[in-house]
Coordinates of C-alpha atoms in Angstrom, one line a residue:
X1 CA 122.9 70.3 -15.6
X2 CA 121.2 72.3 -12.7
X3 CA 123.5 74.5 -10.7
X4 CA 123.7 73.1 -7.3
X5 CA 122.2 75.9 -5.1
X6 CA 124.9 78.0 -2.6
X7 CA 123.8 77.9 1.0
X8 CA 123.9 80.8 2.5
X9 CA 124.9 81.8 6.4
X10 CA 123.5 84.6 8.3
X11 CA 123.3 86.4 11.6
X12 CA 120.0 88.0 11.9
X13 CA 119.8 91.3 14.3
X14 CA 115.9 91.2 14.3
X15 CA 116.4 87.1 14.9
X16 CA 118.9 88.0 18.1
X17 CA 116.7 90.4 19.7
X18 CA 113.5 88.1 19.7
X19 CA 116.0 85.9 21.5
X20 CA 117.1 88.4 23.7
X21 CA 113.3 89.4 24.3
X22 CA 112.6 85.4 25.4
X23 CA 115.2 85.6 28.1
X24 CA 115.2 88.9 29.4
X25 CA 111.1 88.7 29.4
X26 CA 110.6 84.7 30.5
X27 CA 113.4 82.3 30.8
X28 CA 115.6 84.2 32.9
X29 CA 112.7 84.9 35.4
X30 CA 112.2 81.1 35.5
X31 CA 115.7 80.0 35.7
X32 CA 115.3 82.2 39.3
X33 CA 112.1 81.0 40.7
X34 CA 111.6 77.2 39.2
X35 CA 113.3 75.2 42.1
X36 CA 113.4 72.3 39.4
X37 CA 115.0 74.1 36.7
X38 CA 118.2 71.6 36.0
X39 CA 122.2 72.5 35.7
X40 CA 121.5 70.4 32.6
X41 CA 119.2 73.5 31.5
X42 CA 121.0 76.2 32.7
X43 CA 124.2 74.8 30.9
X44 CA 122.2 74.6 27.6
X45 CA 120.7 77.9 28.0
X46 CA 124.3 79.5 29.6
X47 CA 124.6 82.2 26.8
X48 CA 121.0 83.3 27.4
X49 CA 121.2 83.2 30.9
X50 CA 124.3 85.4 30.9
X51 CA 122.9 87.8 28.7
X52 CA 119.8 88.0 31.5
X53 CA 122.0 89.0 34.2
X54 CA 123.8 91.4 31.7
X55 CA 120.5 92.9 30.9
X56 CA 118.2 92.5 33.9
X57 CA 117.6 96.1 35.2
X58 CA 115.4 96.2 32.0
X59 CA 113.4 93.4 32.9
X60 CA 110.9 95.7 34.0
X61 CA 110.6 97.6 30.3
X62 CA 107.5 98.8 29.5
X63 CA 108.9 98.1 25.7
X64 CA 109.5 94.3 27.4
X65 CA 106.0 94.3 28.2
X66 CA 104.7 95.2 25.6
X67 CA 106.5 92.7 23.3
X68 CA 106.5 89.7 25.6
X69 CA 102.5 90.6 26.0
X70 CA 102.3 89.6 22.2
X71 CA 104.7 86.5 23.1
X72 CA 102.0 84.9 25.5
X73 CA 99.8 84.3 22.6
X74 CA 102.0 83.8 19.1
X75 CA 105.3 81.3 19.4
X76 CA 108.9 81.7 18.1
X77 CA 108.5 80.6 14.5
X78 CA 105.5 82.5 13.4
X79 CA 107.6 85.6 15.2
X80 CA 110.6 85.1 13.0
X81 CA 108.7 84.5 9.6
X82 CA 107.3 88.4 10.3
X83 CA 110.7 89.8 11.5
X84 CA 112.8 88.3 8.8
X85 CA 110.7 90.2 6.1
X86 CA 111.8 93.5 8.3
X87 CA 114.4 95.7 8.2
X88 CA 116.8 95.9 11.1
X89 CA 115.4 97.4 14.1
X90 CA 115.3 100.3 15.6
X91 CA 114.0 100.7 12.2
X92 CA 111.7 98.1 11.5
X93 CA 107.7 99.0 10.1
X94 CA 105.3 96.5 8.5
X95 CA 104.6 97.4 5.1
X96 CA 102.1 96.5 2.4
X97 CA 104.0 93.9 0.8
X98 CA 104.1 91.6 3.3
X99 CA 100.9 89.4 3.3
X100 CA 98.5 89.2 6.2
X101 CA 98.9 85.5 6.5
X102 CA 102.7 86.4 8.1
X103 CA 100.7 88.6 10.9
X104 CA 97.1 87.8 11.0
X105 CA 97.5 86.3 14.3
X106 CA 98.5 89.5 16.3
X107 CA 94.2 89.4 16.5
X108 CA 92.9 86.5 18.5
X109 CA 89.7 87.0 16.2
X110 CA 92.0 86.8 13.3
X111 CA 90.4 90.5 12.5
X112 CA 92.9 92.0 9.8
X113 CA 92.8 95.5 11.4
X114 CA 93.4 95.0 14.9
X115 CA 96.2 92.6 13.7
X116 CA 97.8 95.3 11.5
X117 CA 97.6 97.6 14.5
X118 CA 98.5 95.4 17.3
X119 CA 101.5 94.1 14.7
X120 CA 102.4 97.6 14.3
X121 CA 102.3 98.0 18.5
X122 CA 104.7 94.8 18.4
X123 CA 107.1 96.2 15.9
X124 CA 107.6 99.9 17.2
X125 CA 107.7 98.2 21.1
X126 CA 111.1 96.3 19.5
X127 CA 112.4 98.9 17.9
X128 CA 112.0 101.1 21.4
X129 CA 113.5 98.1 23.3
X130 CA 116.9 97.9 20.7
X131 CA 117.5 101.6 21.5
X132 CA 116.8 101.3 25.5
X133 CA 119.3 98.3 25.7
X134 CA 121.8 100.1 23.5
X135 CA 121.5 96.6 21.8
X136 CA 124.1 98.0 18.4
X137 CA 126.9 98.4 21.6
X138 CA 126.2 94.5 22.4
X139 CA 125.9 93.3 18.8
X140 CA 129.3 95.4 19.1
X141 CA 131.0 93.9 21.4
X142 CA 129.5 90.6 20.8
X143 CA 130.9 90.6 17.5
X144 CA 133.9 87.8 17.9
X145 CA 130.9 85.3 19.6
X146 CA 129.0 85.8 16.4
X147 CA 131.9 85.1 14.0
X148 CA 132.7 82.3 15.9
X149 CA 129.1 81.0 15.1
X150 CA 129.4 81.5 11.5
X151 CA 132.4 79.8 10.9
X152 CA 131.5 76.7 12.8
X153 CA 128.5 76.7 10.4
X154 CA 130.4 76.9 7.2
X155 CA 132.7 74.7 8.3
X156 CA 130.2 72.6 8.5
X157 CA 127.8 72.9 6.0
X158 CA 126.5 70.3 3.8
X159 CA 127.3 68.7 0.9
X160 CA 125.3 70.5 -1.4
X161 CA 124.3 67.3 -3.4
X162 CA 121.6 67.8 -0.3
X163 CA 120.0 70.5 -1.4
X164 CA 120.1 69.0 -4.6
X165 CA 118.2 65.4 -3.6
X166 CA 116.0 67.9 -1.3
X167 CA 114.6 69.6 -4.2
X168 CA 114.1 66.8 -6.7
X169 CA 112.1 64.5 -3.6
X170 CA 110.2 67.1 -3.1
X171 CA 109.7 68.4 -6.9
X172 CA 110.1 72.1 -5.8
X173 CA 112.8 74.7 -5.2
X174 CA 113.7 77.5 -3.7
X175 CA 115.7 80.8 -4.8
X176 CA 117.4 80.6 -1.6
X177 CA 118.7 78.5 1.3
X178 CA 119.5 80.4 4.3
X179 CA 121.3 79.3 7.5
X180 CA 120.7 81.6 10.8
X181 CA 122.5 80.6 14.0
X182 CA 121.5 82.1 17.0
X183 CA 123.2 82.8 20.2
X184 CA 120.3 84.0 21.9
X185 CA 117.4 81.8 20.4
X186 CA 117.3 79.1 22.9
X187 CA 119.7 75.9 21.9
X188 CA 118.5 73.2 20.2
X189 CA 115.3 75.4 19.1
X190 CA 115.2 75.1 15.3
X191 CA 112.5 76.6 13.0
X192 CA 111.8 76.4 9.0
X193 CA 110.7 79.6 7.3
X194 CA 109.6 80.5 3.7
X195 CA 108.4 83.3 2.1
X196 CA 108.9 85.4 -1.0
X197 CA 110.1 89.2 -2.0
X198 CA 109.2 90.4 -5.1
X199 CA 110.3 87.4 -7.8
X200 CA 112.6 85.5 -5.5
X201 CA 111.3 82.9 -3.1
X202 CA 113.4 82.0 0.2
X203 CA 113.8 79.1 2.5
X204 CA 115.7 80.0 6.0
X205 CA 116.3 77.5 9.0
X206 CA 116.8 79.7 12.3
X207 CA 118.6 77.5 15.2
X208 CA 119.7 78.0 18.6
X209 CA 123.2 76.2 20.0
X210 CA 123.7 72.2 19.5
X211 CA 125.5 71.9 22.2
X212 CA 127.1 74.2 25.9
X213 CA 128.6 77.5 24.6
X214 CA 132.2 78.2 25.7
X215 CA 132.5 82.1 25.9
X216 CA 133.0 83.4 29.1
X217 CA 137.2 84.3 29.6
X218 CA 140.2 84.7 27.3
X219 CA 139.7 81.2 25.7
X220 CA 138.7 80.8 22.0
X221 CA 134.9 81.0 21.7
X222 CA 133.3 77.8 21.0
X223 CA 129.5 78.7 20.5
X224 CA 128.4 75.0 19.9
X225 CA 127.7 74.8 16.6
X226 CA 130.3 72.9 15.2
X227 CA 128.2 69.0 14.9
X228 CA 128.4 68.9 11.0
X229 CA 125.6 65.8 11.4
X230 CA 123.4 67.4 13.7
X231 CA 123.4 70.0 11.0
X232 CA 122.6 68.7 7.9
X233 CA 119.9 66.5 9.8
X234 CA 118.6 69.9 11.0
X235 CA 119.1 71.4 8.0
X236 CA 117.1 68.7 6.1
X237 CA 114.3 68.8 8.3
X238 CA 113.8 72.5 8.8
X239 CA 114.0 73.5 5.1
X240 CA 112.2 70.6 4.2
X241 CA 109.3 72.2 6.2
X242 CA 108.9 74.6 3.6
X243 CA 108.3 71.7 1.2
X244 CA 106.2 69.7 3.3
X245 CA 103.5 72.2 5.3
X246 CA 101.9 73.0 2.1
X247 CA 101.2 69.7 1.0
X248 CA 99.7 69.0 4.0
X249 CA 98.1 72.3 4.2
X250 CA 96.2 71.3 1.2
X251 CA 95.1 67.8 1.7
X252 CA 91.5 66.9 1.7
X253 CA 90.0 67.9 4.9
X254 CA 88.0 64.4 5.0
X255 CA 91.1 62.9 4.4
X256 CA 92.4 64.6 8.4
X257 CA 89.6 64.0 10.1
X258 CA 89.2 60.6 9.2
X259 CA 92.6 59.7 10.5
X260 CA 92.1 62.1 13.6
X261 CA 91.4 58.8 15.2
X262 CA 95.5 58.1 14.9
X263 CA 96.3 61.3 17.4
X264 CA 95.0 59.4 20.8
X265 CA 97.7 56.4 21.1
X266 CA 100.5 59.2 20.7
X267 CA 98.7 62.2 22.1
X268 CA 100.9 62.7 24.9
X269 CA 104.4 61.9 23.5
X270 CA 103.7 64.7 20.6
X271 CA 102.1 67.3 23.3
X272 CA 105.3 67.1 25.3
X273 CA 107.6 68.1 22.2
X274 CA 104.7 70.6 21.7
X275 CA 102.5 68.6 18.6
X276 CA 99.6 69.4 20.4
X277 CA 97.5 69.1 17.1
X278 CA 96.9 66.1 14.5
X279 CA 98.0 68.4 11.5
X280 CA 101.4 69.0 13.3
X281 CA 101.9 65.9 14.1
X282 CA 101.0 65.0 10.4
X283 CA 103.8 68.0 9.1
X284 CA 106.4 66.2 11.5
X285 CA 105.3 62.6 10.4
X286 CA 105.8 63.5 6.8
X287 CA 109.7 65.4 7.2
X288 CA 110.4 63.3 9.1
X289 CA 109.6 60.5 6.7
X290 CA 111.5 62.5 3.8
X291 CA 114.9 62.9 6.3
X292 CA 115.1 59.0 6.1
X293 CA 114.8 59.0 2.1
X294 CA 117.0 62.2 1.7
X295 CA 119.4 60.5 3.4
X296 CA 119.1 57.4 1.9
X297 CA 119.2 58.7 -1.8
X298 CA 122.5 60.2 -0.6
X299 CA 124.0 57.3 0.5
X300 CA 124.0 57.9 4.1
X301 CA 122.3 54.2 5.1
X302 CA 123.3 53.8 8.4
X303 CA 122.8 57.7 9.6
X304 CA 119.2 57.0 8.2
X305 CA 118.3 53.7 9.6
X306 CA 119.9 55.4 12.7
X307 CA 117.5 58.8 12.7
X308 CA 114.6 56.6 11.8
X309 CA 114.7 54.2 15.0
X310 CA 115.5 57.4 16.9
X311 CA 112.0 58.9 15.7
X312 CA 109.9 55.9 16.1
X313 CA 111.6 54.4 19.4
X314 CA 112.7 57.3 21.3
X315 CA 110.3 60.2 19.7
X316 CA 107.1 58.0 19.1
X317 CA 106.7 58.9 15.3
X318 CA 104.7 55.3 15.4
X319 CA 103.1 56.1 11.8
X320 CA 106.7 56.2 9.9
X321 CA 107.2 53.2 8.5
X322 CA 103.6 53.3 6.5
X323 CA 104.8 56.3 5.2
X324 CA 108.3 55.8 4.9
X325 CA 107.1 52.6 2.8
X326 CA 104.7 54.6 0.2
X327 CA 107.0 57.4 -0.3
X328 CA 109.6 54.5 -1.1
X329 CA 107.4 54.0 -3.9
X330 CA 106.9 57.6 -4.8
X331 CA 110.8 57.9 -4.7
X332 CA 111.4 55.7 -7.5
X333 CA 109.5 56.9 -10.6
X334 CA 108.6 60.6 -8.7
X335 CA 105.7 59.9 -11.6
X336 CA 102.9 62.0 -9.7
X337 CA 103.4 65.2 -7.7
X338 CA 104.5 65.0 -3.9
X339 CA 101.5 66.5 -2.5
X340 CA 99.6 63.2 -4.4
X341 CA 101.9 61.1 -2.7
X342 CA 101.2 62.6 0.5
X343 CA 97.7 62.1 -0.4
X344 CA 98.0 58.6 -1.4
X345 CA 99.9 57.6 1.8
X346 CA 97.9 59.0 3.9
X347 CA 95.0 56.5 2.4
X348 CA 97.4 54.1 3.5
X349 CA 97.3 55.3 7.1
X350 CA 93.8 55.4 7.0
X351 CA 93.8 51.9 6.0
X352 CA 96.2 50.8 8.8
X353 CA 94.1 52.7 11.2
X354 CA 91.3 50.7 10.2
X355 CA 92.6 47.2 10.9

């Protein structure tokens, strides 16, 4: 019988000061000057905030600069997949065993040596910042916040029956599971990372708060990560990224633009929760399709049937129930490799886009 895989919590310093680079460098500014920005937002976004008024006589770092300059161009996620394969700053360095595929886009040409250099700019601009902030005194002192996180978390994590449906759905696996709360990502932010070292391949979901921090004071901490279903939904749909981008990644290029057609009706409800291309929309489509069997397989029915009118009532994911419906099929025999079930049901959208 297979093992049933261990996940694994973290705090990530590298993670914390990308964070701390997003406020300090953009959302504090705009929290100032955005006459609309809501109390909703800046009660979300307290921790963050704080940490900007902490931290705002740097604001005009040339190391800021420098990094946010970089930030204008490249989002969050492709960000973390880099820094995660670092060490810790103020000693981080790209090195030959990372692929260029995790920092190709530091060129706008996509020109490997001006992205190895302007990468290498990046890195060393971070690794400047963490020492001009003193940020090891604030990872210090910050230490009971971040143990507060982490124990939310593992109080919280999931049966790991998930991990084991996950992986037989999705006829993969990975070596590692990794869980990364953030208090300085911004909440509700959640991104789904893979890559490999040496032998060992790693999946890692990096997330921001689910709900208002409590920190400020002598009361306990409560850093708002303690919703054990908003987690394993999360969890399920950030790790299964890892399983779903590639078989996407590799479907027949015919196959996308054929079914480009299928973007227009939801164009503008995916561009304002920042899908502003048919192959991400297709990525979302497809995990989100394989939360709703996930869950189902593990008996969770009504927390299913519940995320599933949630997607295609309140998030527009209009295309779900032709999937949901041939991955059904896939789900009972699992006779043919997921990326040909992907395949196959996106014939079946083409065919519904058709009528």
């Amino acid at each position: 019988m297979q093992e049933d895989k261990r996940i694994q919590v973290q705090v990530n310093t590298n993670v914390e000061l990308l964070g701390f680079v997003y406020f300090l460098g953009y959302e504090g500014r705009q929290s100032e000057t955005d006459l609309n920005y809501s109390a909703k937002t800046r009660a979300r976004y307290a921790y963050g905030l704080d940490l900007y008024q902490r931290y705002k006589k740097f604001e005009n770092s040339k190391n800021l600069s420098l990094a946010i300059g970089f930030a204008e161009h490249i989002w969050l996620d492709y960000f973390i997949a880099l820094l995660l394969q670092l060490e810790d700053f103020p000693n981080a360095k790209l090195n030959d065993s990372i692929p260029l595929s995790y920092y190709v886009r530091f060129s706008p040409q996509k020109d490997s040596l001006q992205a190895r250099k302007n990468a290498d700019t990046f890195i060393t601009a971070m690794n400047e910042l963490y020492q001009e902030v003193d940020f090891s005194t604030y990872l210090h002192q910050s230490k009971p916040l971040y143990q507060n996180a982490v124990v939310q978390v593992n109080a919280g994590l999931p049966d790991s029956r998930f991990i084991t449906q996950m992986e037989a759905f999705y006829q993969g696996h990975f070596d590692s599971y990794v869980l990364i709360p953030s208090l300085t990502i911004p909440a509700s932010m959640g991104f789904g990372i893979n890559y490999n070292t040496k032998l060992k391949s790693h999946a890692v979901h990096v997330f921001g708060t689910f709900s208002p921090p409590s920190f400020r004071g002598s009361v306990k901490p409560d850093m708002g990560f303690s919703n054990k279903q908003h987690l394993l939904e999360l969890s399920t749909h950030e790790f299964g990224h890892s399983f779903v981008n590639p078989a996407v990644n590799a479907l027949p290029l015919e196959l996308i633009n054929k079914t480009r057609r299928l973007y227009e009706p939801i164009r503008e409800a995916m561009s304002n929760q920042a899908y502003t291309k048919w192959e991400s929309c297709l990525s979302e489509h497809f995990v989100r399709a394989g939360e709703v069997i996930i869950g189902r397989n593990l008996g969770n029915i009504e927390d299913a049937e519940r995320l599933k009118d949630h997607y295609i009532k309140g998030r527009q994911f209009i295309y779900l129930p032709i999937l949901i419906a041939e991955l059904e099929k896939y789900n009972v025999k699992r006779d043919v490799p997921y990326p040909q079930a992907v395949c196959k049901a996106m014939l079946s959208l083409d065919k519904y886009g058709s009528k």
